[in-house]
PDB file of C-alpha atoms and ligand atoms in Angstrom:
ATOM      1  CA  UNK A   1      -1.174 -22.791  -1.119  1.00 91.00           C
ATOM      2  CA  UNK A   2      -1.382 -19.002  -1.509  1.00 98.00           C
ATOM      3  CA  UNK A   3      -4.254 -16.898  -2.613  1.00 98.00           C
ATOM      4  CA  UNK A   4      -3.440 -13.532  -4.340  1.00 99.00           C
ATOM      5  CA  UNK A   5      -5.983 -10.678  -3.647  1.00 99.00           C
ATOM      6  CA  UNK A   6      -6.163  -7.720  -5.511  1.00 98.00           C
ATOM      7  CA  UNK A   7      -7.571  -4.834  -3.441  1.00 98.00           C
ATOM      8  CA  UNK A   8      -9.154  -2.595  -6.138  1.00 97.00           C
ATOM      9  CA  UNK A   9      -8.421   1.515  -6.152  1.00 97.00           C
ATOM     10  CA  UNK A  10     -12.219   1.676  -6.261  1.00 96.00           C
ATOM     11  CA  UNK A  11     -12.177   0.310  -2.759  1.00 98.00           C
ATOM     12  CA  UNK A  12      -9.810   1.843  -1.201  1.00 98.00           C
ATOM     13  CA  UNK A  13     -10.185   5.497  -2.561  1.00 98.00           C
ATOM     14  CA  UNK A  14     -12.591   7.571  -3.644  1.00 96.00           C
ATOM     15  CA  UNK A  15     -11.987   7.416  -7.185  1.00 86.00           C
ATOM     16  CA  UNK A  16     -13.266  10.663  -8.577  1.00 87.00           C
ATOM     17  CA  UNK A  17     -11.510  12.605  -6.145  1.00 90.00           C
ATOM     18  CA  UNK A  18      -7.837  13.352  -5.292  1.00 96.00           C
ATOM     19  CA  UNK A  19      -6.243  11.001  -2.970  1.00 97.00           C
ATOM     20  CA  UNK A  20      -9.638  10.532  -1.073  1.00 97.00           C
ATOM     21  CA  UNK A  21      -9.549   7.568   0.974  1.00 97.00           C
ATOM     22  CA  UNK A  22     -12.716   5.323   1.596  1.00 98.00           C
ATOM     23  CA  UNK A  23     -11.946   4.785   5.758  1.00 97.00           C
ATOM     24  CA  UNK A  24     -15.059   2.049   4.815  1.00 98.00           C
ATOM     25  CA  UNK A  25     -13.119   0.249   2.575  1.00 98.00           C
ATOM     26  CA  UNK A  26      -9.684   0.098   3.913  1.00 98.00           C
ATOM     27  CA  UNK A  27     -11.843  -1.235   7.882  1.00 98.00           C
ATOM     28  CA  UNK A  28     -13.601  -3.824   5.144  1.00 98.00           C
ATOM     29  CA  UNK A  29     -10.563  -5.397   3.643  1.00 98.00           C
ATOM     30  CA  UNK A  30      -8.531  -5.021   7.359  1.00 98.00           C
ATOM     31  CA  UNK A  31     -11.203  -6.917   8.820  1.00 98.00           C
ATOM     32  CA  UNK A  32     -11.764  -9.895   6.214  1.00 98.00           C
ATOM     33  CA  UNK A  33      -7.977 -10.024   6.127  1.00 98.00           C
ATOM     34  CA  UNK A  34      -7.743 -10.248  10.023  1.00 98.00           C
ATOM     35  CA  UNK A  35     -10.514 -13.191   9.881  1.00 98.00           C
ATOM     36  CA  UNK A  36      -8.756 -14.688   7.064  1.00 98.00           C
ATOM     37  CA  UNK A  37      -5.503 -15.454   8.606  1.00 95.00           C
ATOM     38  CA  UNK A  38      -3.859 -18.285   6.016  1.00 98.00           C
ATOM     39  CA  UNK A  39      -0.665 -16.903   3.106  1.00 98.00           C
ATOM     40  CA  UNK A  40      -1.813 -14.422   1.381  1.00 98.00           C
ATOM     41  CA  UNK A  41      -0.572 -12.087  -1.069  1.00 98.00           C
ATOM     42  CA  UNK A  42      -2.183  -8.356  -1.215  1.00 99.00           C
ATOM     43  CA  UNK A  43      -1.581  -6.537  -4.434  1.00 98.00           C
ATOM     44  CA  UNK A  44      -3.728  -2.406  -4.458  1.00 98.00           C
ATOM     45  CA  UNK A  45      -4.255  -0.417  -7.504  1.00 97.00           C
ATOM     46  CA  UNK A  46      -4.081   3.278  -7.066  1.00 96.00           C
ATOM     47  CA  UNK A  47      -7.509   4.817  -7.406  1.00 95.00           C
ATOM     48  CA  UNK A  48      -7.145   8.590  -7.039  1.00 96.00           C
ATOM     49  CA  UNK A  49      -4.415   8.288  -5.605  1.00 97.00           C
ATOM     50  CA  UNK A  50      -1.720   7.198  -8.610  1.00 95.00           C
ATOM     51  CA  UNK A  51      -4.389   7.210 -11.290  1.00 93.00           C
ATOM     52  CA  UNK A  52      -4.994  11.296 -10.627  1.00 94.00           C
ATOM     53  CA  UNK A  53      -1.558  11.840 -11.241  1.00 95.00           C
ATOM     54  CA  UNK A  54      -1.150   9.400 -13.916  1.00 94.00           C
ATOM     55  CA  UNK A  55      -3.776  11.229 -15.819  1.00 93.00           C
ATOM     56  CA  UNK A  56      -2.428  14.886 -15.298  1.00 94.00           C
ATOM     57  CA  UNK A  57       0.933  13.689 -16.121  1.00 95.00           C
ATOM     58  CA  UNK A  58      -0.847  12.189 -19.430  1.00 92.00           C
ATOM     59  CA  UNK A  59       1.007   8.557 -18.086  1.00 89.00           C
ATOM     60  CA  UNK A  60      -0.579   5.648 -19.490  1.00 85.00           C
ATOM     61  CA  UNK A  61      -0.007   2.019 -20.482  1.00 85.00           C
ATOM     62  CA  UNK A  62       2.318   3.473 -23.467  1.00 88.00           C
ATOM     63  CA  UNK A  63       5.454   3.767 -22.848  1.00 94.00           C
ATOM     64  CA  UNK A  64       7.498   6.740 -23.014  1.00 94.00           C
ATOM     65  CA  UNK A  65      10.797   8.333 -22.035  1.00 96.00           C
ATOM     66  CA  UNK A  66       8.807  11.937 -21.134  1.00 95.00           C
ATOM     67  CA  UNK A  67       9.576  11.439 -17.362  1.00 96.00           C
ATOM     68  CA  UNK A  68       8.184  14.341 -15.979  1.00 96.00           C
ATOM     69  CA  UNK A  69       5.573  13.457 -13.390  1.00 97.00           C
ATOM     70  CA  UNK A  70       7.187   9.955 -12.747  1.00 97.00           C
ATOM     71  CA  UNK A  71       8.506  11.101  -8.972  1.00 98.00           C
ATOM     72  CA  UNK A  72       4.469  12.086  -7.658  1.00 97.00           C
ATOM     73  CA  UNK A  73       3.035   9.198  -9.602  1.00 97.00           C
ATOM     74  CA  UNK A  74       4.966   7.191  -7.308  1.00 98.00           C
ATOM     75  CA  UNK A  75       5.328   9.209  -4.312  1.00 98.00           C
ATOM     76  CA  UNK A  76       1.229   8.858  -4.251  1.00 98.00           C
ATOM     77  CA  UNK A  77       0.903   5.503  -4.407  1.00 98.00           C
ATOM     78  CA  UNK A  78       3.546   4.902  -2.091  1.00 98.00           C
ATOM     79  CA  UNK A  79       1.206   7.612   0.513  1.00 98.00           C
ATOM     80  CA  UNK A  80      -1.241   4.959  -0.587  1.00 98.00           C
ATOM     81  CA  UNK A  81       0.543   2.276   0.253  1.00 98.00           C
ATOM     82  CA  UNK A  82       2.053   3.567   3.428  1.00 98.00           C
ATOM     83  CA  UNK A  83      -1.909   4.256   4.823  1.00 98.00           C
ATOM     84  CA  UNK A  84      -3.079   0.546   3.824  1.00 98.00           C
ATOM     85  CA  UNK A  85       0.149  -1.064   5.608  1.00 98.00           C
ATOM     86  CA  UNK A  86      -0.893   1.255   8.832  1.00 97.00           C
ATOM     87  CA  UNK A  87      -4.361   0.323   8.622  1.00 96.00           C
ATOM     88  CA  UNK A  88      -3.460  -2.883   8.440  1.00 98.00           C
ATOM     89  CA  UNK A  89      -0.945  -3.064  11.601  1.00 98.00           C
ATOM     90  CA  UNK A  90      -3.426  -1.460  13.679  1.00 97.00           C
ATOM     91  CA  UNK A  91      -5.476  -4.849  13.161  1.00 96.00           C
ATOM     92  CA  UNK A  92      -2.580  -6.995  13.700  1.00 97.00           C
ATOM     93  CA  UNK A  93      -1.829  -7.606  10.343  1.00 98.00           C
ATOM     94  CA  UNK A  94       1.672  -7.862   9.677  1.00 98.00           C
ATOM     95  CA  UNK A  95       2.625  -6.285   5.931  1.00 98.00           C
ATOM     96  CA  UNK A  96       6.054  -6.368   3.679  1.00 98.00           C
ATOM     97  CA  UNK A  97       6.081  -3.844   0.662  1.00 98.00           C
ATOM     98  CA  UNK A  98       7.628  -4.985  -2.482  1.00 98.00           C
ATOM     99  CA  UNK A  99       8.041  -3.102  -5.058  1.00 97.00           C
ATOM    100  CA  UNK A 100       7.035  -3.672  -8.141  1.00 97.00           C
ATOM    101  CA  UNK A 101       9.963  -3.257 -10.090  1.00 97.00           C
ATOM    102  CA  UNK A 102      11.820  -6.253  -7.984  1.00 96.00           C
ATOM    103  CA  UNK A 103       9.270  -8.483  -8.046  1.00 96.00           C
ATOM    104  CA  UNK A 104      10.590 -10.280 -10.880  1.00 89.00           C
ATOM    105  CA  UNK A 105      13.031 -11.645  -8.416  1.00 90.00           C
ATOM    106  CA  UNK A 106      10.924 -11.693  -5.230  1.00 96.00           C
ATOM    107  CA  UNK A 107       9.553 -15.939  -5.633  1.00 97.00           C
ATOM    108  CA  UNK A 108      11.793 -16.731  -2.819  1.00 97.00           C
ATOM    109  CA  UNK A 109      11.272 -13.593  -0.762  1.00 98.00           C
ATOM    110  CA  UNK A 110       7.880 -13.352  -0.935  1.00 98.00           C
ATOM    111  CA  UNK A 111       7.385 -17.270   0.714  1.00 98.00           C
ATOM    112  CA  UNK A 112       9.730 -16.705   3.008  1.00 98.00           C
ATOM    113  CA  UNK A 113       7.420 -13.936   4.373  1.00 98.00           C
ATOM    114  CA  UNK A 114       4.503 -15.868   3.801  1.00 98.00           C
ATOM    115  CA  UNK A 115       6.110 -18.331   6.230  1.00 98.00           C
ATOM    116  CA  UNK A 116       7.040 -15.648   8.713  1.00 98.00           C
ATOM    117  CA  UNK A 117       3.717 -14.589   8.540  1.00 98.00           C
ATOM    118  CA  UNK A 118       4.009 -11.500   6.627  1.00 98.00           C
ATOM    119  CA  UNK A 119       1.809 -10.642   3.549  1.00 98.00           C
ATOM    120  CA  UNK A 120       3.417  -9.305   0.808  1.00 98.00           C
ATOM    121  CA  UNK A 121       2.401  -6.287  -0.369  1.00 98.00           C
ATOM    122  CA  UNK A 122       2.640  -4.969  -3.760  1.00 98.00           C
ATOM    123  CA  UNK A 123       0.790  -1.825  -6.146  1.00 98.00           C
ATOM    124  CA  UNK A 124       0.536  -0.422  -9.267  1.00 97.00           C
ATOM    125  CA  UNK A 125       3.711   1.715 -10.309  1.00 97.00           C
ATOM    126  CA  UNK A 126       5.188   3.354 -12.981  1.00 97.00           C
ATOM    127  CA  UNK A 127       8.257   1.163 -14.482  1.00 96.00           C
ATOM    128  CA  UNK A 128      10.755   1.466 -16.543  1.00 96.00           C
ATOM    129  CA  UNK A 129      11.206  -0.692 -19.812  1.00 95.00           C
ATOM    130  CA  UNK A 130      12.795  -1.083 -22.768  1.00 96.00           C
ATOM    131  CA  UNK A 131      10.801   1.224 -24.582  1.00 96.00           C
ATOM    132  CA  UNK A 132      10.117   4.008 -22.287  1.00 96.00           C
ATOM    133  CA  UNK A 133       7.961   4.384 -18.515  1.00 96.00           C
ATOM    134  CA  UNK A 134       4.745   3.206 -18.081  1.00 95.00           C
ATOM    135  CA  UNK A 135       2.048   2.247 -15.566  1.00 95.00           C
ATOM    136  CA  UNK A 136       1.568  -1.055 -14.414  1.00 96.00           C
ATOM    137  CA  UNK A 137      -2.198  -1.252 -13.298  1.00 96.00           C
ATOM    138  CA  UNK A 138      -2.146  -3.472  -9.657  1.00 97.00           C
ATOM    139  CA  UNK A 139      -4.190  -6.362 -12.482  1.00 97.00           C
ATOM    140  CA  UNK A 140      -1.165  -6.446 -14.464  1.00 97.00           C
ATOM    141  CA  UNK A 141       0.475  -7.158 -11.116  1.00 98.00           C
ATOM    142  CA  UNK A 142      -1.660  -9.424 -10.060  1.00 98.00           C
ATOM    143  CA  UNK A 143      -0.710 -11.551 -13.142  1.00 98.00           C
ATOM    144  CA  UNK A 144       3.021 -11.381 -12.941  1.00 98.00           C
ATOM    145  CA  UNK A 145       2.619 -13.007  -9.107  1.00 98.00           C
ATOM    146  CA  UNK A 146       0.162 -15.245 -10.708  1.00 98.00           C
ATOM    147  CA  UNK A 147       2.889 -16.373 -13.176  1.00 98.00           C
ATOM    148  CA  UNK A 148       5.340 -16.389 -10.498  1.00 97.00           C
ATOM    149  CA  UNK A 149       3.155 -18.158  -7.723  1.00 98.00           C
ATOM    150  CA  UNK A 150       0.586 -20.269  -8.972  1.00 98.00           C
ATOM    151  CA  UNK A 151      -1.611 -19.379  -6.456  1.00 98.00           C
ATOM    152  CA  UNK A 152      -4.472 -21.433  -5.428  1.00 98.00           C
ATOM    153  CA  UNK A 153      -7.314 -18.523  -6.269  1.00 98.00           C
ATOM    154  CA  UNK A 154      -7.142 -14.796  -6.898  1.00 99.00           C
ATOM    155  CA  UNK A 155      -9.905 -12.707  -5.910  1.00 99.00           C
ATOM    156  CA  UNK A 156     -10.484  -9.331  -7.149  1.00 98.00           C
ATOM    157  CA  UNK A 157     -11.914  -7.059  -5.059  1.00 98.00           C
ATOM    158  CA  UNK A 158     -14.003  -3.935  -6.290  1.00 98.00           C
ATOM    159  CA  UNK A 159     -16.459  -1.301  -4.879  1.00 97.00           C
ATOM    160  CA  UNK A 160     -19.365  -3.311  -6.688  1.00 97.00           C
ATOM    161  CA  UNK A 161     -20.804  -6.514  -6.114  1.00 98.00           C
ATOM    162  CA  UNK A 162     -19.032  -8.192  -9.340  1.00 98.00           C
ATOM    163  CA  UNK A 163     -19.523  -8.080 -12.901  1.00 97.00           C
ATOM    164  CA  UNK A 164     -22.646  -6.988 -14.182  1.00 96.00           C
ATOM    165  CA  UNK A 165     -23.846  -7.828 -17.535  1.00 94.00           C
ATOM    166  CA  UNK A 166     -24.283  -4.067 -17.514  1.00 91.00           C
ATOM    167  CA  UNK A 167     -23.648  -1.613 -14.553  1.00 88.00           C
ATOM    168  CA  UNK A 168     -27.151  -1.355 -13.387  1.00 89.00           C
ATOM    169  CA  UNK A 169     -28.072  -4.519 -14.331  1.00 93.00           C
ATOM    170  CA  UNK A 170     -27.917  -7.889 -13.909  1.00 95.00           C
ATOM    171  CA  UNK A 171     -24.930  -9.435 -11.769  1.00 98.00           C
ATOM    172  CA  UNK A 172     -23.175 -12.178 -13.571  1.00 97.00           C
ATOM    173  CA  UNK A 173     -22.590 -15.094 -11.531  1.00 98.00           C
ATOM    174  CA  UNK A 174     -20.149 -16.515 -13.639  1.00 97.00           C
ATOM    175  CA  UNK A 175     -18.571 -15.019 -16.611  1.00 97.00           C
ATOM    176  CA  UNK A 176     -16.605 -16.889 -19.272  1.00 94.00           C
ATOM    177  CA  UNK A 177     -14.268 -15.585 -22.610  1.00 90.00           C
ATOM    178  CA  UNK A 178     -17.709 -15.730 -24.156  1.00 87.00           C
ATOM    179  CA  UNK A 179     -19.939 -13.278 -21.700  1.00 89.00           C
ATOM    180  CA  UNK A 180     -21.514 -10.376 -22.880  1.00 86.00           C
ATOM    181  CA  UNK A 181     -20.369  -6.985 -20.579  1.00 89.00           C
ATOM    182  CA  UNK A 182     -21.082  -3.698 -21.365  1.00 89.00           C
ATOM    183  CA  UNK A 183     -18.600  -1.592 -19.852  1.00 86.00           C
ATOM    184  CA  UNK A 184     -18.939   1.530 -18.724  1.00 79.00           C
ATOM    185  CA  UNK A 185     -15.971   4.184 -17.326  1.00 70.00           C
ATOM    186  CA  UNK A 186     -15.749   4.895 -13.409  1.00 62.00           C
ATOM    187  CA  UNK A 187     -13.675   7.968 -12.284  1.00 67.00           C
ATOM    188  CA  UNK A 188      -9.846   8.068 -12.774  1.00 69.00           C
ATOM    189  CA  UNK A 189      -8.443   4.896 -14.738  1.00 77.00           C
ATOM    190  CA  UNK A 190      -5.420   5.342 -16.877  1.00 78.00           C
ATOM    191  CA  UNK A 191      -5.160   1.375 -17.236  1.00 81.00           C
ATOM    192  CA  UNK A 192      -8.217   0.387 -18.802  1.00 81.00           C
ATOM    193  CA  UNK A 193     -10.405  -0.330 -15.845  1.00 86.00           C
ATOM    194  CA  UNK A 194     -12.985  -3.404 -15.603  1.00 93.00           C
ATOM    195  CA  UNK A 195     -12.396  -4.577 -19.431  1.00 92.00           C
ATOM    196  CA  UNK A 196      -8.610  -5.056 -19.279  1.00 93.00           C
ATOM    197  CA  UNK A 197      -9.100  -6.435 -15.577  1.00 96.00           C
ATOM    198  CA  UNK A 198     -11.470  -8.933 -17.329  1.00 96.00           C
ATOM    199  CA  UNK A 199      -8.559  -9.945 -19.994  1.00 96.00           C
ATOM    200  CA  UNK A 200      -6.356 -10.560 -17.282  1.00 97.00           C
ATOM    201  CA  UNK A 201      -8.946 -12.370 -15.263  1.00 98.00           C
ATOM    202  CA  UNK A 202      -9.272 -14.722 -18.178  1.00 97.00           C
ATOM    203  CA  UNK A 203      -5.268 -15.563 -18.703  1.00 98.00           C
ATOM    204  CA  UNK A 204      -4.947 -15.993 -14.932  1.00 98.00           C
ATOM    205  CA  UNK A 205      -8.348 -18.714 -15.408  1.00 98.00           C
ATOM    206  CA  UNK A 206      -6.977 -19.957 -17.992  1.00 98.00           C
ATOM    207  CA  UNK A 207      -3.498 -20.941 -15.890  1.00 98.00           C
ATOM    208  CA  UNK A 208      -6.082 -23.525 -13.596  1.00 98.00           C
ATOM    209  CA  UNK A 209      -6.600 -20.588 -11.201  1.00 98.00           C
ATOM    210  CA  UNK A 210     -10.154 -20.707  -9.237  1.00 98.00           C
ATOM    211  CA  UNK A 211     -10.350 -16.481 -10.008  1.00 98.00           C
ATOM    212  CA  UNK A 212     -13.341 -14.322  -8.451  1.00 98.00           C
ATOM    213  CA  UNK A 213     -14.966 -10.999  -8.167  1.00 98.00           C
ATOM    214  CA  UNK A 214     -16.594  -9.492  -4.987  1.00 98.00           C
ATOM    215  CA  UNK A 215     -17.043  -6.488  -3.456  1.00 98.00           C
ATOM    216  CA  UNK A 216     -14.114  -5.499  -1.363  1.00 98.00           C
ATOM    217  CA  UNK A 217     -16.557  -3.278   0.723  1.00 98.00           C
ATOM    218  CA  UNK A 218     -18.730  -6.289   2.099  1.00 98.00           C
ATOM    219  CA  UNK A 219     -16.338  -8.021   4.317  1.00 98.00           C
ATOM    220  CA  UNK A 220     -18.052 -10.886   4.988  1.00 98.00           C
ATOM    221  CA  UNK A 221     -18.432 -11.403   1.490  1.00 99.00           C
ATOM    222  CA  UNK A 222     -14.799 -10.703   0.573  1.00 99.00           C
ATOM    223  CA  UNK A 223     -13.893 -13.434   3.235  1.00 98.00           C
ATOM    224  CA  UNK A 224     -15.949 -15.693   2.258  1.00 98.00           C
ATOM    225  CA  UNK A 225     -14.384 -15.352  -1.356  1.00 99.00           C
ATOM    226  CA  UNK A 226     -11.132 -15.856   0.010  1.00 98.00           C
ATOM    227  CA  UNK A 227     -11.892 -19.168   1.344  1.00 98.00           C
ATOM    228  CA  UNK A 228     -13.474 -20.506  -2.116  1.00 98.00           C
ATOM    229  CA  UNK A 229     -16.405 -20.419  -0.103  1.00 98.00           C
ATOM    230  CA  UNK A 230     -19.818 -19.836  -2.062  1.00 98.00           C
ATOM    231  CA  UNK A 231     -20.196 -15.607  -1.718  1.00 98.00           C
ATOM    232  CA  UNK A 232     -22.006 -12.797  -3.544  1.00 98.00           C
ATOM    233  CA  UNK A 233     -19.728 -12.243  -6.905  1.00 98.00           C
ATOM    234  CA  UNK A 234     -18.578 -13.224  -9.894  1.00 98.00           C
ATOM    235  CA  UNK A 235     -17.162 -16.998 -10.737  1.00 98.00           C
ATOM    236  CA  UNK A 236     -14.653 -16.450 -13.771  1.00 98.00           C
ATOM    237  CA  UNK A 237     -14.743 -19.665 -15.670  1.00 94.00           C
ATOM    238  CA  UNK A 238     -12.392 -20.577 -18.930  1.00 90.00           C
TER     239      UNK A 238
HETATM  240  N1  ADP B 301     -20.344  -4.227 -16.347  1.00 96.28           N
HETATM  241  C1  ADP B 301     -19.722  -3.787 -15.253  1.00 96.28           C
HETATM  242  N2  ADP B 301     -19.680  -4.557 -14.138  1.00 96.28           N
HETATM  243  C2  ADP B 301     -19.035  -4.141 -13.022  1.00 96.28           C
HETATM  244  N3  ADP B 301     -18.371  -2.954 -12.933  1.00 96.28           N
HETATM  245  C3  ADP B 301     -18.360  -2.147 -14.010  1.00 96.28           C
HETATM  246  C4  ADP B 301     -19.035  -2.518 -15.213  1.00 96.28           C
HETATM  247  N4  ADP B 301     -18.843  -1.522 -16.123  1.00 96.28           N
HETATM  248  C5  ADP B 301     -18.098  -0.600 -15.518  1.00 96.28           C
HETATM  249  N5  ADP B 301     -17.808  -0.937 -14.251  1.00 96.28           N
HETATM  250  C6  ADP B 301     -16.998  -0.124 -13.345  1.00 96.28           C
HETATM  251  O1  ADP B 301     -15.747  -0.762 -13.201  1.00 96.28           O
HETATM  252  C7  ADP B 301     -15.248  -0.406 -11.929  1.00 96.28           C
HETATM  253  C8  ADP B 301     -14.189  -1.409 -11.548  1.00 96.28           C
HETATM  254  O2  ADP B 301     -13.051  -1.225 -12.383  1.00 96.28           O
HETATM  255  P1  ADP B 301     -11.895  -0.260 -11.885  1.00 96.28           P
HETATM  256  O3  ADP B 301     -12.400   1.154 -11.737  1.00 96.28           O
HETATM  257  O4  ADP B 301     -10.674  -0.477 -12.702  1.00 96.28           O
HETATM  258  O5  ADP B 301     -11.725  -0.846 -10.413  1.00 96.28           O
HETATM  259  P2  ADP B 301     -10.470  -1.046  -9.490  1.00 96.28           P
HETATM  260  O6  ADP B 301     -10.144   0.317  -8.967  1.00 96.28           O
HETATM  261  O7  ADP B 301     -11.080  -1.917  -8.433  1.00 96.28           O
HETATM  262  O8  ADP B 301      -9.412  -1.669 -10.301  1.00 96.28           O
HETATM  263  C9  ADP B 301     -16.445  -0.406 -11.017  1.00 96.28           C
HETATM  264  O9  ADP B 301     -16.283   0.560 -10.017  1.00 96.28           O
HETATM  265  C10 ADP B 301     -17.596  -0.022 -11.949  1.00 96.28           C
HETATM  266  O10 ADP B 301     -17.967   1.326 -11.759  1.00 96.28           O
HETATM  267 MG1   MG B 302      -8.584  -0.628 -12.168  1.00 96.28          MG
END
């Protein structure tokens, strides 16, 4: 069975800058990865790297057929992209970019990599549709492979702890469709940041997924949540 782990842009990047990386969070994630070691499918989100552009570009979730800007959104994350799968080799850890656009396609690419020992790779992006270009966040992603996969657990990993019933406040150990969270905004985020993460958290639960939140800068906690092992998070429960 195959877990799915989203590696949030807030982890990776330093989200209120342009194309900062965290060095912190990409050793993190290399080294729970690297003591993980079972299929796995890694999905990033694009923090200041695609977000930054995004915004000055005014791309969003709406679609439109105003291109300009399309070409850096994507050249960015694919700089981001490129840095995580080089990270990533100098651990050992073996990575095979998909885009997003072909992943529609990809079920029977994407396990035979798994059984070669590869781990897919995949990011937000801008893509075309019927109605114009837009950006996929990495969540939305994360729910296509879901669809796709069925995937024993997806874990979301974030530069805080987990959900808090506000940020500040109290960390939720479990949330459900029900919870009360405030939300508040974090540096670049042209996708809707925690609260439309949270509505995708829910449809993925709602599939029979075990789904989770942990901090993707606490390795040993981020491992831990791989395995379905008890951590320091965020249970989503449907
Ligand atoms: N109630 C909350 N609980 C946890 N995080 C919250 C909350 N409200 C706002 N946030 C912000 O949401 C961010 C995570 O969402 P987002 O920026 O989209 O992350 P990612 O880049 O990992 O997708 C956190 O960095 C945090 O600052
Ligand atoms: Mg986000």
């Amino acid at each position: 069975m195959v877990v799915v782990l989203k590696v949030g842009g807030s982890v990776l990047t330093f989200k209120d800058r342009r194309e900062r990386l965290n060095p912190k969070g990409l050793r993190s994630v290399a080294r729970a990865l690297k003591g993980y070691g079972s299929p796995l499918v890694l999905v990033h989100g694009g923090g200041s790297f695609g977000h930054y552009y995004a915004e000055l570009y005014g791309f969003g979730v709406r679609p439109s057929f105003e291109v300009s800007g399309v070409g850096r959104i994507r050249a960015s994350m694919l700089r981001l992209n490129a840095m995580l799968v080089e990270e990533l080799a100098k651990s050992g850890i073996e990575c095979y970019t998909i885009q997003p656009v072909m992943l529609g396609r990809a079920k029977r690419l994407i396990l035979r990599l798994l059984r070669d020992g590869l781990i897919p790779v995949s990011f937000g992006d801008v893509v075309p549709s019927r109605a114009g270009y837009k950006i996929v966040s990495g969540d939305d992603i994360v729910l296509k492979l879901s669809k796709l996969l069925g995937p024993e657990r997806v874990v979301f990993a974030m530069n805080v702890n987990g959900v808090y019933r506000r940020l500040g406040g109290e960390l939720l150990k479990e949330i459900g469709l029900g919870s009360e969270v405030g939300f508040s905004k974090g540096g670049f985020d042209v996708t809707g940041g925690l609260k439309r993460k949270l509505s995708i958290a829910f449809r993925i639960a709602k599939m029979g997924v075990d789904v989770r939140f942990v901090s993707g800068l606490k390795s040993g906690e981020l491992l831990k949540a791989l395995k379905g092992e008890e951590h320091l998070g965020t249970l989503v429960r449907v």
